[in-house]
Amino acid sequence: MQSLKEDGLFNYECCYQCGISLDRSELEAQRCNQCTIDPPHFDKTYCLDRYGGALQNAIHQLKYQKRLAYAHGLACVWNETFSEQLKTIYANYLLPVPLSTHKLSARGFNQSWEIARRIDCKSSTQKLPHALKRKHHEFGQAGGRLSTRRLAIQGVFYLDIDFIKILRDQRVIVFDDVMTSGATLNEIARVLKDNGVLHVINWVVLRTAKVPHV
């Protein structure tokens, strides 16, 4: 995806599938080599900005200082940037990436849901904050290689039994605050498609640079 923002914050071209910034050799296909060689389970990714850019501090203030006002600010930037572009995307449901019960209790809120609940989308797209569930595990993803992240995240996510039939044969948006390697969103997309979801789109506030694959 190439951003339409005019103020210079978003001036890169991205892989349509995973949202990573493209190398010059990848521009024609609009898809990175990694997605071509090893396609992820999700179908498309839209990201607002790069991690390390102007919005990183806002994410940190929200997540680690528990300043919920920043969720409103981030949602406003999202809506102003994507107000027309993403409203045209058809999806039946929007699901935030969940926290485990342990992490949710410690933090007091799910930062992805706090942003997602404030963003604009089509009136036909229903937001389901409790459909996806996450088991607690101690693995920390920061700094890990892609293969290690993917292995560690397997089996962590599952669908609440009450939503399995609802989501079957549907198009789903998954919303996350930060996409690093894509391992988390790939595992979520795998779980969704294994349960009959037809199409999975990622909406992400910040996307990090490439991480080692092996």
XYZ file of N, CA, C and O in Angstrom:
856
model
N 0.829 -1.192 0.000
C 0.000 0.000 0.000
C 0.863 1.241 0.000
O 1.803 1.339 0.767
N 0.544 2.162 -0.846
C 1.207 3.462 -0.819
C 0.305 4.453 -0.120
O -0.855 4.617 -0.462
N 0.829 5.127 0.904
C 0.012 6.047 1.673
C -0.340 7.270 0.858
O 0.390 7.704 -0.024
N -1.507 7.871 1.201
C -1.974 9.063 0.516
C -1.746 10.320 1.333
O -2.148 11.404 0.939
N -1.114 10.180 2.499
C -0.896 11.329 3.370
C 0.034 12.341 2.704
O 1.015 11.972 2.083
N -0.260 13.644 2.831
C 0.486 14.668 2.121
C 1.516 15.394 2.974
O 2.269 16.207 2.464
N 1.563 15.122 4.270
C 2.445 15.916 5.125
C 3.832 15.319 5.275
O 4.649 15.809 6.041
N 4.108 14.249 4.565
C 5.459 13.685 4.576
C 5.667 12.576 5.586
O 6.708 11.937 5.601
N 4.694 12.292 6.441
C 4.860 11.219 7.415
C 4.844 9.858 6.722
O 5.555 8.954 7.096
N 4.018 9.733 5.712
C 3.787 8.441 5.119
C 4.170 8.508 3.641
O 3.345 8.765 2.783
N 5.441 8.286 3.354
C 5.941 8.508 2.001
C 6.695 7.291 1.470
O 7.680 7.409 0.774
N 6.223 6.102 1.805
C 6.870 4.880 1.405
C 5.862 4.009 0.659
O 4.659 4.231 0.730
N 6.357 3.009 -0.043
C 5.493 2.026 -0.679
C 5.677 0.701 0.033
O 6.784 0.320 0.393
N 4.562 -0.003 0.222
C 4.566 -1.189 1.075
C 4.060 -2.412 0.333
O 3.303 -2.317 -0.634
N 4.470 -3.560 0.818
C 3.920 -4.833 0.370
C 2.434 -4.848 0.681
O 2.032 -4.608 1.826
N 1.620 -5.139 -0.329
C 0.171 -5.115 -0.105
C -0.269 -6.188 0.888
O -1.274 -6.039 1.576
N 0.527 -7.262 1.025
C 0.105 -8.364 1.874
C 0.532 -8.190 3.333
O -0.274 -8.379 4.242
N 1.793 -7.796 3.563
C 2.274 -7.724 4.944
C 2.595 -6.315 5.419
O 2.903 -6.108 6.592
N 2.570 -5.327 4.536
C 2.766 -3.948 4.948
C 4.205 -3.512 5.126
O 4.441 -2.371 5.520
N 5.168 -4.376 4.843
C 6.569 -4.003 5.032
C 7.004 -3.079 3.899
O 6.507 -3.182 2.774
N 7.932 -2.159 4.185
C 8.445 -1.283 3.135
C 9.155 -2.109 2.068
O 9.922 -3.012 2.377
N 8.904 -1.783 0.822
C 9.448 -2.563 -0.287
C 10.830 -2.082 -0.702
O 11.109 -0.878 -0.685
N 11.673 -3.032 -1.090
C 12.926 -2.692 -1.753
C 12.617 -2.306 -3.195
O 11.549 -2.624 -3.732
N 13.568 -1.664 -3.834
C 13.341 -1.199 -5.200
C 12.978 -2.344 -6.133
O 12.132 -2.205 -7.017
N 13.606 -3.482 -5.936
C 13.361 -4.635 -6.809
C 11.969 -5.226 -6.628
O 11.520 -6.027 -7.463
N 11.289 -4.856 -5.542
C 9.977 -5.423 -5.242
C 8.822 -4.507 -5.638
O 7.655 -4.890 -5.529
N 9.129 -3.308 -6.100
C 8.094 -2.304 -6.334
C 7.103 -2.711 -7.416
O 5.897 -2.461 -7.282
N 7.580 -3.318 -8.475
C 6.688 -3.653 -9.581
C 5.601 -4.626 -9.151
O 4.427 -4.476 -9.503
N 5.966 -5.630 -8.373
C 5.001 -6.632 -7.919
C 4.158 -6.133 -6.751
O 3.107 -6.713 -6.457
N 4.615 -5.065 -6.072
C 3.938 -4.543 -4.879
C 3.808 -5.615 -3.793
O 2.882 -5.585 -2.977
N 4.754 -6.539 -3.800
C 4.754 -7.628 -2.824
C 6.193 -7.939 -2.482
O 7.049 -8.029 -3.359
N 6.490 -8.117 -1.193
C 7.864 -8.394 -0.786
C 8.246 -9.829 -1.132
O 7.381 -10.696 -1.323
N 9.527 -10.090 -1.187
C 10.009 -11.420 -1.536
C 9.574 -12.469 -0.524
O 9.279 -13.612 -0.882
N 9.537 -12.089 0.760
C 9.158 -13.048 1.786
C 7.717 -13.537 1.603
O 7.432 -14.724 1.734
N 6.797 -12.617 1.285
C 5.405 -13.014 1.072
C 5.251 -13.842 -0.198
O 4.353 -14.690 -0.290
N 6.111 -13.596 -1.178
C 6.075 -14.378 -2.411
C 6.567 -15.799 -2.165
O 5.972 -16.773 -2.640
N 7.641 -15.924 -1.397
C 8.238 -17.236 -1.130
C 7.421 -18.029 -0.109
O 7.207 -19.229 -0.261
N 6.964 -17.349 0.937
C 6.262 -18.008 2.041
C 5.019 -17.191 2.389
O 5.009 -16.448 3.362
N 3.959 -17.296 1.589
C 2.780 -16.439 1.775
C 2.149 -16.619 3.162
O 1.951 -17.743 3.620
N 1.846 -15.514 3.843
C 1.175 -15.608 5.139
C -0.297 -15.972 4.962
O -0.822 -15.970 3.842
N -0.950 -16.277 6.054
C -2.360 -16.658 6.000
C -3.271 -15.459 5.786
O -4.383 -15.621 5.271
N -2.845 -14.269 6.188
C -3.683 -13.091 5.955
C -3.520 -12.625 4.506
O -2.540 -12.939 3.836
N -4.507 -11.853 4.043
C -4.563 -11.500 2.630
C -4.054 -10.098 2.316
O -3.567 -9.862 1.207
N -4.171 -9.181 3.257
C -3.764 -7.804 2.982
C -3.511 -7.086 4.297
O -4.075 -7.434 5.338
N -2.649 -6.053 4.241
C -2.323 -5.277 5.438
C -2.318 -3.790 5.111
O -1.728 -3.372 4.109
N -2.970 -3.022 5.961
C -2.929 -1.559 5.892
C -2.277 -1.053 7.173
O -2.707 -1.413 8.273
N -1.248 -0.231 7.045
C -0.576 0.309 8.226
C -0.546 1.831 8.135
O -0.395 2.393 7.051
N -0.675 2.467 9.283
C -0.746 3.921 9.331
C 0.630 4.567 9.222
O 0.808 5.545 8.512
N 1.633 4.035 9.943
C 2.957 4.657 9.966
C 3.996 3.613 10.320
O 3.675 2.482 10.711
N 5.263 4.005 10.186
C 6.375 3.151 10.584
C 6.621 3.252 12.085
O 6.490 4.327 12.678
N 7.005 2.138 12.693
C 7.471 2.164 14.073
C 8.788 2.946 14.114
O 9.670 2.733 13.294
N 8.914 3.865 15.059
C 10.055 4.760 15.099
C 9.725 6.114 14.513
O 10.546 7.031 14.549
N 8.523 6.255 13.989
C 8.090 7.509 13.405
C 7.380 8.400 14.409
O 7.510 8.247 15.630
N 6.574 9.311 13.884
C 5.957 10.348 14.706
C 4.954 9.803 15.727
O 4.700 10.448 16.737
N 4.395 8.626 15.484
C 3.336 8.104 16.350
C 3.824 7.101 17.395
O 3.035 6.638 18.216
N 5.103 6.774 17.375
C 5.600 5.760 18.315
C 5.407 6.182 19.762
O 4.993 5.377 20.606
N 5.696 7.434 20.070
C 5.551 7.887 21.452
C 4.109 7.785 21.928
O 3.854 7.450 23.097
N 3.165 8.062 21.039
C 1.755 7.966 21.417
C 1.383 6.534 21.792
O 0.656 6.302 22.773
N 1.883 5.569 21.031
C 1.634 4.162 21.360
C 2.245 3.814 22.707
O 1.622 3.139 23.543
N 3.459 4.270 22.962
C 4.121 3.980 24.235
C 3.384 4.619 25.408
O 3.257 4.019 26.484
N 2.912 5.845 25.223
C 2.159 6.509 26.283
C 0.875 5.741 26.605
O 0.481 5.611 27.761
N 0.235 5.214 25.574
C -0.990 4.446 25.776
C -0.708 3.122 26.474
O -1.330 2.800 27.488
N 0.260 2.358 25.973
C 0.482 1.009 26.466
C 1.171 0.964 27.824
O 0.790 0.174 28.698
N 2.197 1.803 28.000
C 3.055 1.650 29.167
C 2.817 2.693 30.255
O 3.139 2.459 31.418
N 2.249 3.838 29.872
C 1.893 4.856 30.859
C 0.390 4.877 31.142
O -0.080 5.663 31.962
N -0.349 4.035 30.422
C -1.799 3.869 30.620
C -2.563 5.178 30.449
O -3.521 5.460 31.160
N -2.135 5.962 29.475
C -2.795 7.239 29.190
C -3.772 7.014 28.044
O -3.444 7.108 26.867
N -5.019 6.723 28.412
C -6.022 6.323 27.445
C -6.396 7.432 26.469
O -6.937 7.158 25.381
N -6.107 8.673 26.815
C -6.400 9.769 25.893
C -5.654 9.593 24.574
O -6.114 10.057 23.521
N -4.516 8.905 24.617
C -3.760 8.695 23.391
C -4.474 7.741 22.437
O -4.247 7.789 21.222
N -5.332 6.880 22.939
C -6.123 6.013 22.059
C -7.049 6.865 21.195
O -7.223 6.599 19.994
N -7.624 7.889 21.804
C -8.491 8.794 21.058
C -7.687 9.547 19.995
O -8.120 9.673 18.840
N -6.499 10.034 20.367
C -5.667 10.766 19.426
C -5.228 9.905 18.255
O -5.256 10.339 17.097
N -4.812 8.676 18.532
C -4.384 7.765 17.471
C -5.547 7.423 16.545
O -5.382 7.336 15.325
N -6.718 7.230 17.127
C -7.897 6.939 16.311
C -8.245 8.119 15.416
O -8.650 7.941 14.256
N -8.082 9.329 15.927
C -8.357 10.520 15.116
C -7.410 10.610 13.924
O -7.835 10.928 12.803
N -6.117 10.322 14.151
C -5.155 10.331 13.046
C -5.523 9.256 12.031
O -5.483 9.475 10.817
N -5.878 8.084 12.524
C -6.300 6.992 11.647
C -7.491 7.421 10.788
O -7.501 7.242 9.568
N -8.505 7.985 11.434
C -9.719 8.364 10.713
C -9.458 9.459 9.685
O -10.010 9.446 8.582
N -8.606 10.408 10.034
C -8.300 11.488 9.097
C -7.508 10.973 7.893
O -7.695 11.436 6.772
N -6.628 10.006 8.139
C -5.779 9.481 7.068
C -6.546 8.534 6.157
O -6.414 8.578 4.930
N -7.346 7.654 6.756
C -7.997 6.592 6.008
C -9.507 6.769 5.880
O -10.210 5.812 5.552
N -10.021 7.965 6.151
C -11.464 8.167 6.227
C -12.193 7.711 4.967
O -13.282 7.148 5.044
N -11.617 7.940 3.812
C -12.267 7.535 2.571
C -11.759 6.184 2.085
O -12.529 5.318 1.669
N -10.444 5.981 2.158
C -9.835 4.788 1.591
C -10.342 3.502 2.219
O -10.732 2.558 1.525
N -10.354 3.416 3.553
C -10.699 2.163 4.205
C -12.195 1.966 4.377
O -12.646 0.838 4.590
N -12.970 3.035 4.274
C -14.416 2.869 4.363
C -14.979 2.111 3.171
O -16.096 1.616 3.206
N -14.210 2.032 2.093
C -14.671 1.307 0.913
C -14.390 -0.192 1.010
O -14.867 -0.962 0.173
N -13.631 -0.600 2.008
C -13.271 -2.010 2.153
C -14.424 -2.765 2.807
O -14.887 -2.409 3.895
N -14.862 -3.803 2.133
C -15.975 -4.587 2.662
C -15.460 -5.672 3.603
O -14.593 -6.472 3.244
N -15.969 -5.663 4.807
C -15.694 -6.730 5.774
C -16.898 -6.853 6.687
O -17.562 -5.857 6.999
N -17.157 -8.064 7.126
C -18.308 -8.293 7.999
C -18.021 -7.941 9.446
O -18.894 -7.417 10.157
N -16.778 -8.214 9.883
C -16.444 -8.036 11.293
C -15.043 -7.465 11.458
O -14.167 -7.682 10.618
N -14.844 -6.760 12.564
C -13.523 -6.269 12.975
C -13.212 -6.834 14.347
O -14.017 -6.697 15.279
N -12.050 -7.483 14.476
C -11.628 -8.108 15.728
C -10.304 -7.504 16.184
O -9.338 -7.504 15.411
N -10.219 -6.994 17.394
C -8.913 -6.546 17.896
C -8.067 -7.737 18.322
O -8.596 -8.771 18.751
N -6.748 -7.599 18.177
C -5.852 -8.626 18.711
C -6.021 -8.655 20.230
O -5.919 -7.622 20.892
N -6.290 -9.811 20.801
C -6.573 -9.867 22.239
C -5.318 -9.940 23.100
O -4.239 -10.315 22.627
N -5.471 -9.569 24.349
C -4.472 -9.834 25.374
C -4.910 -11.067 26.161
O -6.095 -11.400 26.214
N -3.956 -11.728 26.788
C -4.322 -12.814 27.692
C -5.019 -12.229 28.916
O -4.898 -11.030 29.210
N -5.751 -13.058 29.623
C -6.416 -12.601 30.843
C -5.403 -12.045 31.830
O -5.656 -11.036 32.511
N -4.228 -12.673 31.900
C -3.166 -12.222 32.803
C -2.672 -10.829 32.414
O -2.566 -9.929 33.257
N -2.377 -10.622 31.133
C -1.884 -9.324 30.675
C -2.971 -8.255 30.775
O -2.694 -7.112 31.143
N -4.204 -8.627 30.466
C -5.311 -7.675 30.551
C -5.513 -7.209 31.985
O -5.752 -6.023 32.244
N -5.402 -8.134 32.918
C -5.545 -7.773 34.331
C -4.426 -6.841 34.774
O -4.658 -5.885 35.521
N -3.205 -7.090 34.310
C -2.059 -6.270 34.706
C -2.135 -4.868 34.109
O -1.834 -3.877 34.787
N -2.527 -4.778 32.828
C -2.566 -3.479 32.142
C -3.859 -2.733 32.428
O -3.884 -1.504 32.497
N -4.951 -3.460 32.536
C -6.240 -2.837 32.809
C -7.069 -2.573 31.570
O -8.252 -2.236 31.678
N -6.492 -2.720 30.396
C -7.214 -2.496 29.144
C -6.424 -3.111 28.001
O -5.224 -3.364 28.121
N -7.110 -3.349 26.892
C -6.476 -3.828 25.673
C -6.265 -2.630 24.761
O -7.223 -2.040 24.248
N -5.020 -2.251 24.546
C -4.733 -1.033 23.776
C -5.245 -1.120 22.339
O -5.685 -0.115 21.769
N -5.205 -2.310 21.750
C -5.700 -2.451 20.379
C -7.203 -2.190 20.310
O -7.694 -1.532 19.386
N -7.930 -2.686 21.292
C -9.372 -2.451 21.312
C -9.691 -0.995 21.624
O -10.628 -0.426 21.049
N -8.924 -0.362 22.485
C -9.191 1.034 22.814
C -9.056 1.938 21.591
O -9.778 2.932 21.467
N -8.143 1.601 20.693
C -8.027 2.358 19.438
C -9.123 1.919 18.469
O -9.820 2.745 17.874
N -9.284 0.607 18.318
C -10.225 0.072 17.329
C -11.658 0.521 17.583
O -12.405 0.787 16.628
N -12.047 0.624 18.831
C -13.429 1.001 19.132
C -13.736 2.432 18.704
O -14.908 2.789 18.529
N -12.694 3.230 18.480
C -12.863 4.634 18.117
C -12.670 4.910 16.624
O -12.864 6.036 16.183
N -12.243 3.917 15.867
C -11.984 4.170 14.448
C -13.270 4.000 13.636
O -14.187 3.275 14.024
N -13.293 4.686 12.490
C -14.443 4.623 11.599
C -14.289 3.454 10.637
O -13.209 3.191 10.122
N -15.386 2.770 10.401
C -15.417 1.750 9.358
C -16.841 1.698 8.812
O -17.719 2.420 9.279
N -17.066 0.882 7.830
C -18.392 0.800 7.234
C -19.422 0.410 8.286
O -19.137 -0.374 9.193
N -20.626 0.941 8.152
C -21.682 0.637 9.122
C -22.038 -0.841 9.126
O -22.565 -1.359 10.117
N -21.734 -1.533 8.032
C -22.032 -2.964 7.950
C -20.964 -3.825 8.624
O -21.130 -5.043 8.731
N -19.874 -3.203 9.068
C -18.796 -3.937 9.744
C -19.014 -3.882 11.247
O -18.945 -2.829 11.861
N -19.263 -5.020 11.847
C -19.523 -5.101 13.284
C -18.224 -5.374 14.045
O -17.440 -6.248 13.650
N -18.008 -4.653 15.116
C -16.815 -4.848 15.935
C -17.101 -5.883 17.019
O -18.077 -5.760 17.758
N -16.213 -6.887 17.098
C -16.379 -7.976 18.065
C -15.144 -8.044 18.969
O -14.176 -8.728 18.654
N -15.168 -7.369 20.109
C -13.977 -7.320 20.962
C -13.674 -8.605 21.717
O -12.578 -8.746 22.263
N -14.618 -9.552 21.749
C -14.411 -10.744 22.576
C -14.391 -12.046 21.781
O -14.379 -13.124 22.382
N -14.361 -11.973 20.463
C -14.393 -13.200 19.656
C -13.067 -13.950 19.714
O -13.036 -15.173 19.841
N -11.962 -13.216 19.628
C -10.634 -13.824 19.696
C -10.170 -13.913 21.145
O -10.360 -12.967 21.917
N -9.547 -15.013 21.488
C -9.007 -15.211 22.826
C -7.521 -15.545 22.731
O -7.043 -16.054 21.715
N -6.817 -15.266 23.818
C -5.377 -15.521 23.851
C -4.993 -16.195 25.161
O -5.354 -15.729 26.250
N -4.239 -17.280 25.044
C -3.708 -17.946 26.224
C -2.502 -17.171 26.734
O -1.800 -16.517 25.962
N -2.238 -17.264 28.026
C -1.064 -16.590 28.577
C 0.179 -17.429 28.328
O 0.185 -18.644 28.474
N 1.240 -16.780 27.873
C 2.532 -17.447 27.742
C 3.615 -16.415 28.009
O 3.394 -15.211 27.890
N 4.783 -16.891 28.347
C 5.860 -16.002 28.817
C 6.799 -15.546 27.714
O 7.700 -14.763 27.958
N 6.601 -16.032 26.502
C 7.531 -15.699 25.421
C 7.455 -14.217 25.086
O 6.380 -13.673 24.856
N 8.614 -13.549 25.043
C 8.670 -12.158 24.620
C 9.181 -12.079 23.197
O 10.229 -12.602 22.873
N 8.427 -11.396 22.308
C 8.769 -11.427 20.894
C 9.869 -10.452 20.518
O 10.512 -10.610 19.493
N 10.096 -9.440 21.290
C 11.031 -8.388 20.890
C 12.410 -8.972 20.599
O 13.000 -9.664 21.426
N 12.920 -8.694 19.411
C 14.269 -9.104 19.057
C 14.399 -10.506 18.512
O 15.461 -10.896 18.047
N 13.321 -11.288 18.529
C 13.403 -12.652 18.046
C 13.358 -12.736 16.533
O 12.871 -11.840 15.853
N 13.881 -13.833 15.996
C 13.808 -14.067 14.559
C 12.412 -14.545 14.190
O 11.675 -15.073 15.024
N 12.073 -14.380 12.915
C 10.729 -14.712 12.470
C 10.387 -16.167 12.744
O 9.292 -16.483 13.217
N 11.306 -17.080 12.439
C 11.032 -18.501 12.660
C 10.787 -18.796 14.133
O 9.913 -19.597 14.480
N 11.531 -18.132 15.025
C 11.355 -18.325 16.464
C 10.018 -17.773 16.924
O 9.303 -18.401 17.729
N 9.648 -16.617 16.431
C 8.372 -16.000 16.794
C 7.207 -16.870 16.347
O 6.247 -17.082 17.092
N 7.277 -17.359 15.125
C 6.177 -18.175 14.613
C 6.006 -19.448 15.425
O 4.881 -19.871 15.718
N 7.122 -20.071 15.781
C 7.051 -21.297 16.569
C 6.466 -21.021 17.951
O 5.630 -21.775 18.446
N 6.898 -19.921 18.578
C 6.472 -19.617 19.944
C 5.005 -19.224 20.026
O 4.362 -19.439 21.058
N 4.462 -18.667 18.961
C 3.098 -18.147 19.009
C 2.058 -19.190 18.609
O 0.850 -18.972 18.749
N 2.505 -20.350 18.124
C 1.566 -21.386 17.698
C 0.695 -21.846 18.856
O 1.173 -22.121 19.947
N -0.598 -21.932 18.608
C -1.535 -22.433 19.603
C -1.926 -21.444 20.675
O -2.664 -21.788 21.604
N -1.461 -20.206 20.569
C -1.751 -19.198 21.598
C -3.153 -18.625 21.440
O -3.821 -18.312 22.420
N -3.639 -18.495 20.204
C -4.931 -17.861 19.948
C -6.006 -18.894 19.629
O -5.732 -19.948 19.061
N -7.231 -18.557 19.987
C -8.365 -19.413 19.647
C -9.627 -18.563 19.605
O -9.661 -17.431 20.101
N -10.659 -19.103 18.973
C -11.933 -18.404 18.879
C -12.867 -18.843 19.995
O -12.966 -20.035 20.311
N -13.534 -17.865 20.580
C -14.605 -18.185 21.524
C -15.641 -19.034 20.793
O -16.035 -18.724 19.665
N -16.094 -20.098 21.413
C -16.994 -21.041 20.762
C -18.276 -20.379 20.285
O -18.879 -20.790 19.278
N -18.704 -19.307 20.950
C -19.943 -18.626 20.579
C -19.827 -17.865 19.261
O -20.845 -17.454 18.688
N -18.603 -17.660 18.772
C -18.408 -16.854 17.560
C -17.968 -17.673 16.352
O -17.852 -17.128 15.260
N -17.745 -18.967 16.522
C -17.241 -19.781 15.411
C -18.227 -19.801 14.247
O -17.859 -19.549 13.089
N -19.482 -20.073 14.521
C -20.478 -20.107 13.452
C -20.711 -18.725 12.869
O -20.950 -18.573 11.662
N -20.649 -17.704 13.697
C -20.878 -16.336 13.239
C -19.829 -15.916 12.212
O -20.140 -15.240 11.216
N -18.590 -16.321 12.424
C -17.490 -15.886 11.570
C -17.274 -16.762 10.344
O -16.539 -16.374 9.435
N -17.902 -17.904 10.303
C -17.698 -18.815 9.179
C -18.175 -18.180 7.872
O -19.248 -17.571 7.808
N -17.362 -18.278 6.837
C -17.650 -17.753 5.494
C -17.725 -16.227 5.458
O -18.340 -15.648 4.554
N -17.082 -15.564 6.415
C -17.127 -14.107 6.498
C -15.765 -13.492 6.154
O -14.743 -14.174 6.120
N -15.788 -12.190 5.907
C -14.576 -11.399 5.690
C -14.289 -10.633 6.978
O -15.173 -9.950 7.520
N -13.052 -10.729 7.471
C -12.724 -10.221 8.808
C -11.526 -9.279 8.749
O -10.540 -9.549 8.049
N -11.624 -8.180 9.501
C -10.498 -7.276 9.740
C -9.936 -7.588 11.122
O -10.700 -7.724 12.088
N -8.621 -7.699 11.233
C -7.957 -7.854 12.528
C -7.170 -6.581 12.793
O -6.347 -6.174 11.970
N -7.415 -5.968 13.943
C -6.789 -4.681 14.269
C -5.727 -4.865 15.341
O -5.965 -5.487 16.374
N -4.530 -4.290 15.094
C -3.441 -4.370 16.075
C -2.738 -3.026 16.169
O -2.741 -2.242 15.209
N -2.135 -2.748 17.313
C -1.437 -1.471 17.477
C -0.079 -1.485 16.792
O 0.303 -0.521 16.125
N 0.671 -2.593 16.927
C 2.010 -2.687 16.330
C 2.175 -4.052 15.675
O 1.884 -5.083 16.282
N 2.663 -4.043 14.448
C 2.999 -5.280 13.741
C 4.515 -5.333 13.615
O 5.124 -4.452 13.008
N 5.118 -6.354 14.192
C 6.575 -6.465 14.185
C 7.007 -7.439 13.095
O 7.277 -7.053 11.976
N 7.035 -8.715 13.395
C 7.395 -9.704 12.382
C 6.183 -10.141 11.569
O 6.333 -10.668 10.468
N 5.007 -9.958 12.121
C 3.788 -10.468 11.495
C 3.406 -11.845 12.000
O 2.380 -12.400 11.594
N 4.204 -12.417 12.919
C 3.936 -13.769 13.416
C 2.601 -13.849 14.151
O 1.834 -14.797 13.974
N 2.307 -12.845 14.976
C 1.050 -12.843 15.731
C -0.147 -12.785 14.785
O -1.086 -13.582 14.889
N -0.112 -11.851 13.851
C -1.231 -11.699 12.925
C -1.337 -12.887 11.977
O -2.447 -13.266 11.572
N -0.224 -13.498 11.634
C -0.263 -14.687 10.795
C -0.916 -15.857 11.525
O -1.722 -16.595 10.948
N -0.589 -16.016 12.791
C -1.194 -17.094 13.573
C -2.683 -16.853 13.767
O -3.492 -17.785 13.686
N -3.068 -15.610 14.001
C -4.491 -15.292 14.129
C -5.223 -15.595 12.824
O -6.309 -16.188 12.821
N -4.630 -15.192 11.704
C -5.253 -15.463 10.402
C -5.376 -16.963 10.158
O -6.377 -17.442 9.592
N -4.368 -17.709 10.573
C -4.443 -19.173 10.422
C -5.608 -19.742 11.202
O -6.384 -20.568 10.695
N -5.745 -19.303 12.460
C -6.847 -19.775 13.308
C -8.195 -19.399 12.694
O -9.124 -20.219 12.646
N -8.309 -18.167 12.215
C -9.571 -17.724 11.610
C -9.910 -18.557 10.381
O -11.057 -19.018 10.219
N -8.941 -18.760 9.505
C -9.225 -19.511 8.285
C -9.456 -20.992 8.565
O -10.254 -21.643 7.876
N -8.779 -21.530 9.581
C -9.043 -22.918 9.978
C -10.466 -23.079 10.493
O -11.021 -24.190 10.476
N -11.064 -21.970 10.935
C -12.449 -21.992 11.424
C -13.436 -21.454 10.387
O -14.574 -21.130 10.724
N -12.991 -21.379 9.137
C -13.921 -21.092 8.057
C -14.014 -19.657 7.589
O -14.816 -19.345 6.703
N -13.210 -18.738 8.158
C -13.198 -17.351 7.683
C -12.618 -17.326 6.266
O -11.613 -17.977 5.981
N -13.225 -16.538 5.393
C -12.826 -16.527 3.990
C -11.660 -15.602 3.688
O -10.797 -15.926 2.871
N -11.624 -14.431 4.332
C -10.677 -13.387 3.950
C -10.275 -12.614 5.198
O -11.141 -12.239 6.000
N -8.977 -12.380 5.380
C -8.474 -11.699 6.576
C -7.626 -10.495 6.163
O -6.652 -10.642 5.411
N -7.990 -9.330 6.662
C -7.278 -8.085 6.394
C -6.736 -7.549 7.709
O -7.456 -7.511 8.710
N -5.480 -7.150 7.729
C -4.892 -6.518 8.917
C -4.993 -5.003 8.814
O -4.644 -4.426 7.778
N -5.435 -4.365 9.889
C -5.337 -2.924 10.061
C -4.391 -2.689 11.231
O -4.642 -3.162 12.347
N -3.299 -1.988 10.977
C -2.218 -1.852 11.953
C -1.824 -0.385 12.080
O -1.679 0.304 11.071
N -1.619 0.081 13.314
C -1.204 1.471 13.508
C 0.253 1.641 13.097
O 0.578 2.493 12.273
N 1.159 0.833 13.650
C 2.585 0.969 13.356
C 3.153 -0.343 12.837
O 2.840 -1.417 13.353
N 4.024 -0.232 11.826
C 4.695 -1.405 11.256
C 6.196 -1.230 11.414
O 6.771 -0.185 11.071
N 6.859 -2.239 11.957
C 8.308 -2.158 12.155
C 9.053 -2.527 10.880
O 8.468 -2.964 9.883
N 10.369 -2.373 10.926
C 11.226 -2.752 9.805
C 11.317 -4.274 9.753
O 10.815 -4.996 10.623
N 11.993 -4.771 8.726
C 12.118 -6.216 8.549
C 12.910 -6.838 9.682
O 13.808 -6.232 10.249
N 12.548 -8.092 10.011
C 13.298 -8.857 11.002
C 13.910 -10.063 10.294
O 13.437 -10.480 9.225
N 14.984 -10.640 10.851
C 15.587 -11.827 10.222
C 14.573 -12.959 10.110
O 13.737 -13.157 10.985
N 14.651 -13.741 9.034
C 13.669 -14.781 8.798
C 14.033 -16.094 9.467
O 13.149 -16.906 9.771
N 15.340 -16.356 9.642
C 15.722 -17.679 10.162
C 16.668 -17.513 11.314
O 17.195 -16.418 11.543
